[in-house]
Backbone as a ProteinNet text record, in pm:
[ID]
protein_1_A
[PRIMARY]
MLLTSREILERGIIIPSEYSKPTQVGIDLSVCKVERILAGSVVYKDKTIEDPLNFMEVGTVKIDGKQCWRLDKGSYAITCNEGCKIPDNETGFVLHRSSLYRTGTSIVSPVWDSGYETDKMGTVMVVSVFLILEKNARAAQMFFHQNAPVDELYNGQWQGGTNAWEQKK
[TERTIARY]
373	401.3	345	424.4	379.2	303.7	196.2	121.8	187.3	175.8	221.8	115.8	152.1	55.2	-59	-28.7	-133.3	-235.1	-185.8	-276.6	-361.1	-300.5	-372.4	-486.2	-457.9	-559.5	-665.3	-623	-719.2	-816.1	-770.1	-855.1	-937.1	-913.9	-989.9	-957.6	-836.7	-798	-775.2	-711.9	-693.5	-791.1	-858.4	-943.3	-854.7	-799.4	-701.1	-764.5	-679.5	-719.5	-636	-661.2	-582.8	-437.4	-406.9	-271.7	-195.6	-262.1	-197.1	-95.3	-1.1	92.9	127.6	104.6	146.7	299.3	348.8	491.7	508.7	623.8	645.5	557.6	558	481.3	391.4	338	249	191.1	121.2	58.9	101	151.9	183.2	53.8	45.6	-71.9	-41.4	-140.6	-123.7	-203.3	-156.7	-213.7	-310.6	-435.1	-534.2	-568.2	-530.9	-564.3	-458.2	-420.6	-323.6	-382.1	-376.4	-422	-310	-278.8	-179.5	-245	-175.8	-225.6	-181.3	-279.6	-251.9	-245.8	-317.7	-324.7	-352.4	-339.4	-356.6	-501.8	-517.9	-648.8	-657.5	-768.1	-787.1	-801.6	-720.5	-724.9	-769	-890.4	-943.5	-926.6	-962	-953	-1043.1	-1161.7	-1260.7	-1283.8	-1219.6	-1236.7	-1133.8	-1118.7	-1033.6	-1121.5	-1096.8	-1175.8	-1085.3	-1124.9	-1053.6	-1145.7	-1092.4	-1166.4	-1129.3	-1226.5	-1193.4	-1123.5	-1137.1	-1068.7	-917.9	-874.7	-731.9	-661.6	-735.6	-681.6	-713	-613	-633.2	-589.9	-686	-652.8	-551.8	-452.3	-348.6	-387.3	-391.2	-423.7	-302.7	-328.3	-219.6	-186.5	-67.5	-21.8	40.6	45.9	108.9	260.2	331	477.1	515.8	588.4	626.1	504.1	389.8	268.2	194.2	235	172.6	110.3	0.5	-63.4	17.1	72.1	159.5	125	160.9	155.5	295.9	306.5	431.6	420	497.9	481.1	603.9	580.2	685.2	700.3	805	828.3	704.1	659.8	543.3	478.1	364.7	286.8	161.1	128.3	15.9	-67.4	-197.9	-288.7	-305	-275.8	-292.1	-404.6	-476.4	-581.1	-535.6	-549.8	-508.1	-627.3	-598	-701	-754.8	-680.7	-712.7	-791.2	-871.6	-945	-897.1	-959.9	-922.6	-1040.3	-1031.2	-1126.8	-1044	-1002.9	-907	-981.2	-953.6	-1022.6	-972.1	-1036.9	-1006.5	-872.4	-806.3	-678.2	-561.5	-576.3	-469.8	-456.1	-336.3	-307.6	-223.1	-258.9	-189.8	-93.3	5.9	105.9	132.9	152.8	181.9	315.8	403	532.5	551.8	645.9	678.9	752.6	738.9	818.1	959.5	1056.3	1195.3	1216.6	1144.4	1160.1	1116.5	1015.5	971.1	1069.6	1113.4	1207.2	1336.2	1382.4	1505.9	1493.5	1371.8	1350.9	1348.3	1362.7	1353.1	1209.8	1123	980.8	945.7	863.2	823	671.8	625.6	485.8	483	396	381.6	240.5	230.5	99.6	84.8	-36.7	-60.5	-75.5	-94.4	-131.5	-274	-298.7	-432.1	-495	-594.7	-651.9	-744.6	-753.1	-849.7	-989.3	-1065	-1201.3	-1214.9	-1102.8	-1112.5	-1146.9	-1240.3	-1282.1	-1297.1	-1258.7	-1280.7	-1266	-1332.4	-1321.2	-1191.4	-1141.7	-1016.4	-937.7	-817.1	-732.3	-664.5	-631.6	-558.9	-453.1	-349	-243.3	-173.1	-60.8	12.3	146.8	181.4	310	384.5	508.5	590.6	700.2	694.6	789.6	895.5	1021.8	1126.9	1200	1186.8	1240.1	1139.1	1148.6	1055.7	1040.4	915.8	885.8	783.7	805.9	704.8	655.4	523.3	461.4	352.3	362.8	261.4	134	20.2	-108.3	-113.6	-163.4	-176.6	-43.2	65.7	194	184.4	258.5	265.5	362.5	312.5	393.3	416.6	329.7	338.6	318.5	356.3	331.6	261.4	155.1	83.6	112.8	143.6	169.3	94.9	79.7	-3.1	67.8	53.4	97.5	-25.7	-9.9	-118.2	-110.4	-226.4	-231.8	-348	-354	-468.6	-592.9	-708.1	-830.8	-851.7	-892	-913.4	-1054	-1071.3	-1201.6	-1299.1	-1246.9	-1333.6	-1272.8	-1351.9	-1305.2	-1310.7	-1226	-1225.7	-1362.3	-1414.3	-1540.2	-1537.1	-1422.2	-1403	-1450.7	-1419.1	-1469.8	-1417.2	-1309.2	-1251.3	-1302.1	-1387.3	-1438.4	-1502	-1452.1	-1513	-1467.8	-1374.6	-1332.6	-1190	-1131.7	-994.5	-988.6	-1099.8	-1107.4	-1236.3	-1237.7	-1355.9	-1480.4	-1467.5	-1585.3	-1625.3	-1545.2	-1580.3	-1634.1	-1624.5	-1659.8	-1807.1	-1834.3	-1972.2	-2046.3	-2170.5	-2253.3	-2320.2
-957.2	-939.3	-804.1	-727.6	-601.8	-629.1	-555.4	-567.3	-483.3	-527.8	-447	-341.3	-240.6	-136.9	-198.1	-293.9	-359.3	-427.6	-499.2	-565.7	-463.6	-353.4	-248.7	-193.4	-164.5	-107.1	-210	-332.6	-437.3	-468.4	-462.4	-491.3	-369.8	-255.1	-135.2	-77.8	-103.1	-55.1	95.9	143.7	287.5	331.4	443.7	506.4	612.5	584	674.9	802.7	900	1023.9	1036.3	1140	1161.3	1194.8	1227	1265.1	1152.1	1041	926.2	865.2	792.2	718.4	587.4	476.1	347.2	340.3	282.5	256.9	105.7	60	-84.1	-150.8	-96.7	-157.9	-56.8	34.9	132.7	225.8	327.2	427	564.2	649.3	786.3	863.9	941	1021.6	1168.5	1240.2	1381.1	1470.8	1593.4	1686.8	1783.3	1790.9	1883.6	1996.3	1982.7	2085.7	2084.5	2202.9	2216.5	2309.6	2267	2349.4	2356.7	2476.6	2492.6	2455.1	2374.7	2336.2	2444.7	2516.2	2631.4	2597.9	2495.5	2461.5	2312.5	2263	2121.4	2078.8	1953.8	1892.2	1833.3	1770	1701.2	1553.2	1470.7	1326.6	1259.8	1203.5	1127.4	978.6	894.6	750	703.1	764.9	714.3	802	919.1	1003.8	1115.8	1176.2	1293.4	1408.6	1525.3	1642.5	1741.8	1775	1875.9	1994.2	2112	2234.6	2282	2297.8	2342.1	2477.8	2557.3	2686.3	2670.6	2548.9	2521.1	2491.4	2497.6	2469.1	2586.8	2633.4	2744.4	2699.8	2701	2660.1	2756.5	2699.7	2778.3	2792.8	2914.8	2940.6	2919.8	2898.8	2883.1	3017.9	3026.2	3142.6	3091.9	3177.9	3140.7	3156.3	3048.8	3049.8	2979.2	3048	2992.3	2941.7	3010.4	2972.6	2854	2808.5	2691.7	2732.6	2667.7	2691.1	2617.8	2693	2635.3	2689.5	2610.5	2656.5	2699.3	2811.6	2859.2	2827.5	2730.5	2679.9	2710.3	2782.5	2807.3	2685.5	2685.7	2578.9	2562.1	2437.8	2411.2	2279.4	2254.3	2131.6	2165	2078.6	2100.9	1974.2	1991.5	1881.7	1887	1776.6	1773	1676.7	1711.6	1625.2	1581.5	1453.6	1396.9	1384.8	1378.5	1357.4	1215.1	1124	982.1	938.5	836.2	775	633	563.5	424.8	347.4	218.5	123.5	0.3	-4.9	-106.2	-232.1	-345.2	-470.3	-530.3	-638.5	-699.1	-770.4	-786.7	-857.9	-770.5	-638	-544.9	-437.7	-384.2	-271.4	-173.6	-44.2	55.7	141.4	192.8	283.1	392.8	515.6	628.7	688.4	708.1	771.7	882	970.9	1075.1	1012.8	1076	1036.7	1089.7	1027.6	1070.4	1213.6	1257.2	1395.3	1495.2	1463.3	1550.4	1542.2	1423.1	1400.9	1480	1488.7	1562.2	1711.3	1761.9	1903.4	1930.1	1826.5	1842.9	1836	1775.5	1764.4	1618.5	1592.9	1455.9	1442.5	1327.5	1289.6	1205.9	1241.8	1169.6	1112.9	982.1	920.2	797.5	771.6	652.8	527.6	415.9	291.6	309	262.3	269.3	131.4	122.2	-6.1	-67.5	-199.9	-275.1	-221.4	-194.7	-144.6	5.2	78.2	223.5	257.9	353.6	398.8	550	612.9	756.4	791	897.3	944.7	1020.7	1087.5	1162.9	1140.3	1087.8	1060.5	1187.6	1190.2	1302.7	1254.5	1335.3	1303.1	1432.1	1421.4	1539.1	1547.9	1669.8	1697.8	1797	1763.2	1849.2	1910	2042.3	2116.6	2175.1	2138.9	2187.2	2310	2337.5	2459.3	2503.7	2625.6	2678.1	2580.2	2561.8	2467.7	2528.2	2509.6	2540.1	2405.7	2385.4	2259.3	2289.9	2232.5	2255.5	2178.7	2243.1	2176.4	2050.9	1943	1811.9	1739	1791.9	1721.3	1595.3	1494.4	1370.5	1391	1378.4	1406.1	1283.1	1185.2	1068.2	941	830.2	699.2	612.5	546	453.7	312.2	227.4	86.9	1.1	-125.9	-215.3	-346.2	-388.2	-520.9	-609.1	-729.5	-826.8	-890.6	-910.8	-974.3	-1072.6	-1153.9	-1242.7	-1155.6	-1202	-1123	-1091.3	-967.7	-925.2	-962.1	-972.3	-1007.4	-890.6	-769.2	-652	-542.7	-491.9	-385.2	-250.4	-157.6	-22.4	42	99.8	173.7	286.1	356.8	461.1	597.8	698.5	833.3	894.7	844.7	904.9	839.1	737.8	667.3	766	767.4	845.4	988.4	1034.9	1173.7	1195.3	1304.8	1336.4	1412.7	1475.9	1553.1	1518	1538.7	1504.9	1576.1	1700.9	1776.6	1745.5	1665.2	1626.8	1483.8	1408.5	1267.6	1247.2	1134.5	1100	1058.1	1097	1061.4	929.1
1250.8	1109.9	1065.1	991.1	933.1	803.6	782.6	658.1	549.4	426.3	314.1	283.7	208.7	172.1	90.5	7.3	-72.5	18.1	121.7	215.9	291.9	332.6	406.2	321.6	195.9	108	67.2	36.9	-0.9	112.7	236.7	352.4	396.1	332.4	365	502	551.3	683.9	680.4	576.1	554.9	447.7	472.1	371.8	306.9	188.1	129.3	75.1	52.2	-13.8	-141.3	-216.5	-337.9	-305.5	-179.6	-139.9	-71	-43.3	20	-75.4	-17.3	-101.2	-32.7	-102.1	-46.7	-38.1	70.5	85.6	92.3	128.6	133.1	239.1	360.6	469.5	539.6	467.3	527.6	423.2	471.9	385.7	438.2	349.5	387.7	404.7	514.1	547.4	520.5	469.8	434.4	528.9	544.7	642	574.3	628.1	573.2	670	797.7	896.3	1005.7	1051.7	1160.4	1265.3	1391.8	1503.3	1607.2	1650	1756.5	1888.8	1968.7	2100	2197.6	2252.6	2338	2485.8	2527.5	2669.3	2683	2803.5	2829.8	2845.4	2877.1	2894.1	3034	3064.1	3191.6	3161.1	3226.7	3205.1	3334.7	3332.7	3444.3	3416.6	3513.2	3493.8	3381.2	3367.4	3273.9	3151.1	3144	3025.6	3026.5	2909.4	2893	2849.2	2905.2	2870.4	2797.8	2675.1	2597.9	2576.5	2588.9	2562.7	2422.7	2332.4	2196.4	2193.6	2299.1	2305.1	2326.6	2362.2	2380.5	2248	2137.2	2005	1913.1	1838.8	1746.2	1606.8	1513.4	1377.4	1317.2	1249.6	1184.1	1037.2	990	850.1	760.9	634.3	538	475.2	421.7	346.1	216.6	115.3	-12.4	-0.1	-29	-34.8	-164	-250.3	-380.6	-457.2	-441.7	-512.1	-453	-335.7	-271.3	-138.4	-101.8	28.9	135.2	230.3	332.5	470.5	570.6	708.1	748.8	817.2	877.3	1026.3	1071.9	1208.2	1293.6	1401.6	1499.3	1588.7	1667.9	1764.3	1851	1869.3	1952.4	1917.8	1982.1	1960.6	1881.9	1786.4	1696.7	1683.6	1682.1	1648.8	1497.7	1432	1286.7	1251.4	1146.5	1092.7	954.6	928.3	799.8	706.1	578.3	476.5	480.5	541.5	539.2	662.4	645.5	754.7	776.4	871.5	897	953.7	938.2	996.5	1033.3	1158.7	1201.6	1247	1181.3	1215.6	1346.6	1388	1518.4	1524.2	1411.9	1413.3	1366	1379.1	1340.5	1448.5	1461	1548.8	1468.9	1473.2	1392.8	1471.8	1400.4	1455.8	1353.8	1401.6	1313.9	1355.6	1258.1	1280.1	1177.5	1206.1	1109.1	991.1	875.4	758.7	779.7	715.6	733.7	686.3	583.6	535.9	643	720.4	829.7	946.6	977.3	1087.6	1067.6	943.2	913.2	942.3	956.7	986.6	1137	1218.6	1362.8	1412.3	1332.6	1365.7	1388.7	1489.5	1522.1	1523.5	1486.3	1505.1	1632.5	1724.4	1850.3	1850.9	1844.8	1827.5	1916.3	1962.8	2045.4	1959.5	2024.8	1957.1	1904.4	1783.9	1722.5	1736.2	1824.3	1864.7	1761.6	1768.9	1688.5	1717	1611.6	1626	1609.2	1610.3	1594.4	1449.8	1432.9	1300.2	1299.8	1188.9	1170.6	1022.5	981.8	843.3	820.2	924.3	916.2	1044.3	1029.7	1145.1	1192.6	1319	1375.9	1471.8	1488.1	1581.7	1620.7	1688.1	1734.6	1663.4	1624.1	1560.8	1650.5	1685	1768.8	1681.8	1669.3	1586.9	1679.2	1659.1	1748.5	1693.7	1564.7	1502.5	1398.1	1350	1250.1	1133.2	1087	978.9	883.9	755.5	654.7	603.1	609.7	568.1	467.1	348.8	246.5	279.6	254.2	274.8	188.4	243.9	180.3	160.9	218.5	213.2	297.6	258.3	334.7	450.7	571.7	690.8	777.6	769.2	857.2	776.5	837.1	777.1	880.4	837.5	925.8	879.9	977	946.7	1047.6	1014.6	1095.9	1124.6	1250.2	1294.2	1299.7	1249.5	1259.7	1397.9	1460.2	1591.2	1594.8	1698.9	1715.4	1732.8	1686.7	1705.9	1853.5	1880.5	2018.8	2064.5	2196.7	2252.3	2246	2258.7	2262	2174.8	2079.1	1990.8	2061.8	2018	2074.2	2054.1	2159.9	2151.7	2255.2	2262.4	2361.1	2315.4	2394.7	2370	2241.1	2185.2	2064.6	1937.1	1948.3	1830.8	1732.8	1610.5	1504.2	1490.9	1571.5	1560.4	1603.2	1556.1	1593.4	1724.5	1763.9	1887.6	1959.8	2088.9	2168.8	2118.2	2073.5	2031.5	1888.1	1816.2	1678.6	1671.6	1779.3	1773.7	1741.1	1679.5	1644.3	1769.8	1777.9	1894	1871
[MASK]
+++++++++++++++++++++++++++++++++++++++++++++++++++++++++++++++++++++++++++++++++++++++++++++++++++++++++++++++++++++++++++++++++++++++++++++++++++++++++++++++++++++++++

């Protein structure tokens, strides 16, 4: 069963920002930071290693009086204004909003496990053609499926951060 936006907010699963917007069965997430992914990472059986030098923050420019990112074709790590605290009986999913999808841009995101918590969520955005994105624009929607309570909550290397070097110790 999908949760309504009211249920998501009442249960405190999403930590909203002033730029969030409830939808019928999810919450729109807004972008506060964009980093171009310059190189790959190392994925072992027990951990993933990311080098912060493989990410370059993209600055904003004024377009029509608004702070915007000018993004060429490529992959970007995005950080959202919103956080989350996923309980033991919910699983989250993030998809692009239809307005972003119509531009040839996709949000590529993993399953968000029960027990995951962070002040600011992050995911990957794949831009297939030139894109102008306003700072704090709503780019993705997060929704939740209710599930039976899990035996073990997420407590992996990404707990509390959008990147390995930002995670809480």
